[in-house]
Amino acid sequence: MNRELYARFATCRVPYSLVVLIEQYGLLPAENLPVTKAVKHRYQQALRLDQVPTNLLVPGDPHFPLQLLQIPHPVYSLFYQGDPSLLQQPMIGIIGSRDPSTTHEKRLSFLQPFFKPPFVTVSGGALGIDSLVHRLSLKHHQATIAVMASGFETLYPAQHLPLFQRIQQSGLLLSEYPPSTPIRKYHFLERNRIISGLSSGLIIVEAAQKSGTMNTAGHALEQGKDVYCLPGCPTEKNFQGTNQLIAEGAIPLLNPEEVSKSILMNVDKWESRLL
């Protein structure tokens, strides 16, 4: 399928299942498609578009992250602002609580080996640990990627707009949603699969038992990614989620230097298989 069709379908939020069908059989009359009336409308709307955005990555583009086509609920398009070549570098996901613990600074400082090249940090731009990950990366002149839960015209949270502008200048903003897409609660859960899908490994600084962070951990495990957790006091709610993940098989992150070397070795092995 040509690039313009991918871009048209992405702009109108045509689901990947229908895109696969078109890839196999070519363009079909809307009335013959085995989809809902709403999806048929999106399909027809896509074919009628006068213009398609240019700041969009789709399969076939040099920097499109092909690993996102292999995850459950695949992603076939990403709108971007910034430097898309960062998607070809080793990416490490670092996430955590929106309401950090009193020890969050020490916990992030402990992860210093991940805040330097060749790693690119990936997080969600949210309040709390996510935004601190981006800020620390920028402070150490390290590239960082923020995966957004809305279109670029309605970035959330609004108080992070200066941070997002800084990330755009030296890093990368990503969203699977067209620019004018408003924020919806379920978007946060959807975007979490992209954070884990991009990352060579997922590091959880801290998390309560019921949180978006735990949702991202679930996506990572479903995708076959290694999940690393910083242990914490079991009586504090901010560490109950990470401790639970460790009890269920996540890797306790006790030596960041060794873990960073191991992740980079695995990235090198994966890249060599593609040569």
Coordinates of N, CA and C in Angstrom, one line a residue, residues 10-144:
A10 N -4.5 7.0 8.6 CA -4.1 7.5 10.0 C -4.8 8.8 10.4
T11 N -5.0 9.7 9.4 CA -5.6 11.0 9.7 C -7.0 10.8 10.1
C12 N -7.7 9.8 9.6 CA -9.1 9.6 9.9 C -9.3 8.4 10.9
R13 N -8.2 8.0 11.5 CA -8.3 7.0 12.6 C -9.0 5.7 12.1
V14 N -8.6 5.3 10.9 CA -9.1 4.0 10.4 C -8.3 2.9 11.2
P15 N -9.0 1.9 11.7 CA -8.3 0.9 12.6 C -7.4 0.0 11.7
Y16 N -6.4 -0.5 12.4 CA -5.4 -1.3 11.8 C -5.9 -2.6 11.1
S17 N -6.9 -3.2 11.7 CA -7.5 -4.4 11.1 C -8.1 -4.1 9.7
L18 N -8.6 -2.9 9.5 CA -9.1 -2.6 8.1 C -7.9 -2.3 7.2
V19 N -6.9 -1.6 7.8 CA -5.7 -1.3 7.0 C -5.1 -2.6 6.4
V20 N -5.0 -3.6 7.3 CA -4.5 -4.9 6.8 C -5.3 -5.5 5.7
L21 N -6.6 -5.4 5.8 CA -7.5 -5.9 4.8 C -7.3 -5.2 3.4
I22 N -7.1 -3.8 3.5 CA -6.8 -3.1 2.3 C -5.4 -3.4 1.7
E23 N -4.5 -3.7 2.6 CA -3.1 -4.1 2.1 C -3.2 -5.4 1.3
Q24 N -4.1 -6.3 1.7 CA -4.2 -7.6 1.1 C -5.1 -7.6 -0.2
Y25 N -6.1 -6.8 -0.2 CA -7.1 -6.9 -1.3 C -7.2 -5.6 -2.1
G26 N -6.6 -4.5 -1.7 CA -6.7 -3.2 -2.3 C -8.0 -2.5 -1.9
L27 N -8.2 -1.3 -2.4 CA -9.4 -0.5 -2.0 C -10.6 -1.2 -2.4
L28 N -11.6 -1.2 -1.5 CA -12.9 -1.9 -1.7 C -14.0 -0.9 -1.5
P29 N -15.2 -1.2 -2.1 CA -16.3 -0.3 -1.8 C -16.7 -0.4 -0.3
A30 N -17.0 0.7 0.3 CA -17.3 0.8 1.7 C -18.4 -0.2 2.1
E31 N -19.4 -0.4 1.2 CA -20.5 -1.3 1.5 C -20.1 -2.7 1.6
N32 N -18.9 -3.1 1.1 CA -18.5 -4.5 1.1 C -17.5 -4.7 2.3
L33 N -17.3 -3.7 3.1 CA -16.4 -3.9 4.2 C -17.0 -4.5 5.4
P34 N -16.4 -5.5 6.1 CA -17.0 -6.2 7.3 C -16.7 -5.4 8.5
V35 N -17.2 -4.1 8.6 CA -16.9 -3.3 9.7 C -18.1 -2.5 10.1
T36 N -18.1 -1.8 11.2 CA -19.2 -1.0 11.6 C -19.5 0.2 10.7
K37 N -20.7 0.8 10.8 CA -21.0 2.0 10.1 C -20.1 3.1 10.3
A38 N -19.7 3.3 11.6 CA -18.7 4.4 11.9 C -17.4 4.2 11.3
V39 N -16.9 3.0 11.2 CA -15.6 2.7 10.6 C -15.7 2.9 9.0
K40 N -16.8 2.5 8.5 CA -17.0 2.8 7.0 C -17.0 4.3 6.8
H41 N -17.6 5.0 7.7 CA -17.6 6.5 7.5 C -16.1 7.0 7.5
R42 N -15.3 6.5 8.5 CA -13.9 7.0 8.5 C -13.2 6.6 7.2
Y43 N -13.5 5.4 6.7 CA -12.8 5.0 5.5 C -13.1 5.9 4.3
Q44 N -14.4 6.2 4.2 CA -14.9 7.1 3.1 C -14.3 8.5 3.3
Q45 N -14.3 8.9 4.5 CA -13.7 10.3 4.8 C -12.2 10.3 4.4
A46 N -11.5 9.2 4.7 CA -10.1 9.2 4.4 C -9.8 9.3 2.9
L47 N -10.7 8.6 2.1 CA -10.5 8.7 0.7 C -10.8 10.0 0.1
R48 N -11.6 10.8 0.8 CA -12.0 12.1 0.3 C -11.1 13.3 0.7
L49 N -10.2 13.0 1.6 CA -9.3 14.1 2.1 C -8.6 14.9 1.0
D50 N -8.6 16.2 1.1 CA -7.9 17.0 0.2 C -6.4 17.0 0.5
Q51 N -6.0 17.0 1.7 CA -4.6 17.1 2.1 C -4.3 16.1 3.2
V52 N -3.1 15.6 3.3 CA -2.7 14.7 4.4 C -1.5 15.3 5.1
P53 N -1.3 15.1 6.4 CA -0.2 15.7 7.1 C 1.2 15.1 6.6
T54 N 2.2 15.9 6.8 CA 3.5 15.5 6.4 C 4.3 15.0 7.6
N55 N 4.0 15.5 8.8 CA 4.7 15.1 10.0 C 4.2 13.8 10.6
L56 N 4.3 12.8 9.8 CA 3.7 11.5 10.1 C 4.6 10.3 9.6
L57 N 4.8 9.3 10.5 CA 5.6 8.2 10.2 C 4.6 7.0 9.9
V58 N 4.9 6.3 8.8 CA 4.1 5.1 8.5 C 5.0 4.0 8.0
P59 N 4.6 2.7 7.9 CA 5.4 1.7 7.4 C 6.0 2.1 6.0
G60 N 7.3 1.8 5.9 CA 8.0 2.2 4.6 C 8.9 3.4 4.8
D61 N 8.5 4.3 5.8 CA 9.4 5.4 6.1 C 10.6 5.0 6.8
P62 N 11.8 5.6 6.6 CA 13.0 5.2 7.2 C 13.0 5.0 8.7
H63 N 12.3 5.9 9.4 CA 12.4 5.9 10.8 C 11.2 5.3 11.5
F64 N 10.3 4.7 10.7 CA 9.1 4.1 11.4 C 9.5 2.9 12.2
P65 N 9.1 2.8 13.5 CA 9.6 1.7 14.4 C 8.7 0.5 14.1
L66 N 9.3 -0.4 13.3 CA 8.6 -1.6 12.8 C 8.1 -2.5 14.0
Q67 N 8.8 -2.4 15.2 CA 8.4 -3.2 16.3 C 7.0 -3.0 16.7
L68 N 6.4 -1.8 16.4 CA 5.1 -1.4 16.8 C 4.0 -2.2 16.0
L69 N 4.4 -2.8 14.8 CA 3.5 -3.6 14.1 C 3.5 -5.0 14.6
Q70 N 4.4 -5.4 15.5 CA 4.4 -6.7 16.1 C 3.8 -6.9 17.4
I71 N 3.3 -5.8 18.0 CA 2.7 -5.9 19.3 C 1.2 -6.1 19.3
P72 N 0.6 -6.7 20.3 CA -0.8 -6.7 20.4 C -1.4 -5.3 20.2
H73 N -2.5 -5.2 19.4 CA -3.1 -3.9 19.1 C -2.0 -3.0 18.4
P74 N -1.6 -3.4 17.2 CA -0.4 -2.8 16.5 C -0.7 -1.3 16.2
V75 N 0.4 -0.6 16.0 CA 0.3 0.9 15.7 C 1.0 1.0 14.3
Y76 N 0.2 1.6 13.3 CA 0.7 1.7 12.0 C 1.1 3.1 11.6
S77 N 0.9 4.1 12.5 CA 1.2 5.5 12.2 C 1.5 6.2 13.4
L78 N 2.4 7.2 13.3 CA 2.8 8.1 14.4 C 2.9 9.5 13.9
F79 N 2.2 10.4 14.5 CA 2.4 11.8 14.2 C 3.6 12.2 15.1
Y80 N 4.4 13.2 14.6 CA 5.6 13.5 15.4 C 5.9 15.0 15.3
Q81 N 6.6 15.4 16.3 CA 7.3 16.8 16.3 C 8.7 16.6 16.9
G82 N 9.7 17.0 16.1 CA 11.0 16.8 16.6 C 11.9 15.9 15.7
D83 N 12.8 15.1 16.2 CA 13.7 14.4 15.4 C 13.3 12.9 15.4
P84 N 12.7 12.4 14.3 CA 12.3 11.0 14.3 C 13.4 10.0 14.2
S85 N 14.6 10.4 13.9 CA 15.8 9.5 13.8 C 16.1 8.9 15.2
L86 N 15.6 9.6 16.2 CA 15.8 9.0 17.6 C 15.2 7.6 17.7
L87 N 14.2 7.3 16.9 CA 13.6 6.0 17.0 C 14.5 4.9 16.6
Q88 N 15.6 5.2 16.0 CA 16.6 4.2 15.6 C 17.6 3.9 16.6
Q89 N 17.6 4.6 17.8 CA 18.6 4.5 18.8 C 18.0 3.6 19.9
P90 N 18.9 3.1 20.8 CA 18.4 2.3 22.0 C 17.5 3.1 22.9
M91 N 16.2 2.6 23.0 CA 15.3 3.4 23.8 C 15.0 2.6 25.1
I92 N 14.9 3.3 26.2 CA 14.6 2.7 27.5 C 13.4 3.5 28.1
G93 N 12.3 2.7 28.4 CA 11.2 3.3 29.0 C 11.4 3.5 30.5
I94 N 11.1 4.7 31.0 CA 11.2 5.0 32.4 C 9.9 5.7 32.9
I95 N 9.1 5.1 33.8 CA 7.8 5.6 34.1 C 7.6 5.5 35.6
G96 N 6.6 6.1 36.1 CA 6.3 6.0 37.6 C 5.1 6.8 38.0
S97 N 4.9 7.0 39.2 CA 3.8 7.6 39.8 C 3.6 9.1 39.4
R98 N 2.3 9.5 39.3 CA 2.0 10.9 39.1 C 2.2 11.7 40.3
D99 N 2.0 11.0 41.5 CA 2.2 11.7 42.8 C 3.4 11.0 43.4
P100 N 4.6 11.5 43.1 CA 5.9 10.7 43.6 C 6.0 10.7 45.1
S101 N 6.8 9.7 45.5 CA 7.2 9.6 46.9 C 8.2 10.6 47.3
T102 N 8.4 10.7 48.6 CA 9.3 11.7 49.1 C 10.8 11.4 48.7
T103 N 11.0 10.1 48.3 CA 12.4 9.7 48.0 C 12.6 9.6 46.5
H104 N 11.7 10.2 45.7 CA 11.8 10.1 44.2 C 13.1 10.6 43.7
E105 N 13.6 11.7 44.3 CA 14.9 12.2 43.7 C 16.0 11.2 43.8
K106 N 16.1 10.6 45.0 CA 17.2 9.6 45.2 C 17.0 8.4 44.3
R107 N 15.7 8.0 44.1 CA 15.4 6.9 43.2 C 15.8 7.1 41.7
L108 N 15.5 8.4 41.3 CA 15.9 8.7 39.9 C 17.4 8.9 39.8
S109 N 18.0 9.4 40.8 CA 19.5 9.6 40.8 C 20.2 8.2 40.7
F110 N 19.6 7.2 41.3 CA 20.1 5.8 41.3 C 20.1 5.3 39.9
L111 N 19.3 5.8 39.0 CA 19.2 5.3 37.6 C 20.1 6.1 36.7
Q112 N 21.1 6.8 37.2 CA 22.0 7.6 36.4 C 22.5 7.0 35.1
P113 N 22.9 5.7 35.1 CA 23.4 5.1 33.9 C 22.5 5.1 32.7
F114 N 21.2 5.3 33.0 CA 20.2 5.3 31.9 C 20.0 6.7 31.3
F115 N 20.6 7.7 32.0 CA 20.4 9.1 31.6 C 21.6 9.6 30.9
K116 N 22.1 8.8 30.0 CA 23.3 9.3 29.2 C 23.2 8.4 27.9
P117 N 23.9 8.9 26.8 CA 23.9 8.2 25.6 C 24.6 6.8 25.8
P118 N 24.3 5.8 25.0 CA 23.4 6.0 23.8 C 21.9 5.8 24.0
F119 N 21.5 5.7 25.3 CA 20.1 5.6 25.6 C 19.3 6.8 25.2
V120 N 18.1 6.6 24.7 CA 17.1 7.6 24.6 C 16.0 7.2 25.5
T121 N 15.6 8.1 26.5 CA 14.5 7.8 27.4 C 13.2 8.0 26.7
V122 N 12.2 7.1 27.1 CA 10.9 7.2 26.7 C 9.9 7.2 27.9
S123 N 9.0 8.2 27.9 CA 8.0 8.3 29.0 C 6.8 9.0 28.4
G124 N 5.8 9.3 29.3 CA 4.5 9.7 28.9 C 4.2 11.2 29.0
G125 N 5.2 12.0 29.5 CA 4.9 13.4 29.6 C 4.0 13.8 30.7
A126 N 3.6 12.9 31.5 CA 2.6 13.1 32.5 C 3.2 13.8 33.8
L127 N 2.3 14.2 34.7 CA 2.7 14.8 36.0 C 3.6 13.7 36.7
G128 N 4.4 14.2 37.6 CA 5.2 13.2 38.4 C 6.4 12.7 37.8
I129 N 6.6 11.4 37.9 CA 7.9 10.8 37.5 C 8.1 10.9 36.0
D130 N 7.1 10.8 35.2 CA 7.2 10.9 33.7 C 7.9 12.3 33.3
S131 N 7.4 13.4 33.8 CA 7.9 14.7 33.5 C 9.4 14.8 34.0
L132 N 9.6 14.3 35.2 CA 10.9 14.3 35.8 C 12.0 13.6 35.0
V133 N 11.5 12.4 34.4 CA 12.4 11.7 33.5 C 12.8 12.5 32.3
H134 N 11.8 13.2 31.7 CA 12.1 14.1 30.5 C 13.1 15.2 31.0
R135 N 12.8 15.8 32.1 CA 13.6 17.0 32.6 C 15.0 16.6 32.9
L136 N 15.2 15.4 33.5 CA 16.5 14.9 33.8 C 17.3 14.6 32.5
S137 N 16.6 14.1 31.5 CA 17.3 13.8 30.3 C 17.7 15.1 29.6
L138 N 16.9 16.1 29.6 CA 17.3 17.4 29.0 C 18.4 18.0 29.8
K139 N 18.4 17.9 31.1 CA 19.4 18.4 32.0 C 20.8 17.8 31.6
H140 N 20.8 16.5 31.3 CA 22.0 15.8 31.0 C 22.3 15.7 29.5
H141 N 21.6 16.6 28.7 CA 21.8 16.7 27.3 C 21.6 15.3 26.6
Q142 N 20.6 14.6 27.1 CA 20.2 13.3 26.5 C 18.9 13.5 25.8
A143 N 18.8 12.8 24.7 CA 17.5 12.8 23.9 C 16.5 12.1 24.7
T144 N 15.2 12.6 24.6 CA 14.1 12.0 25.2 C 12.9 12.0 24.3

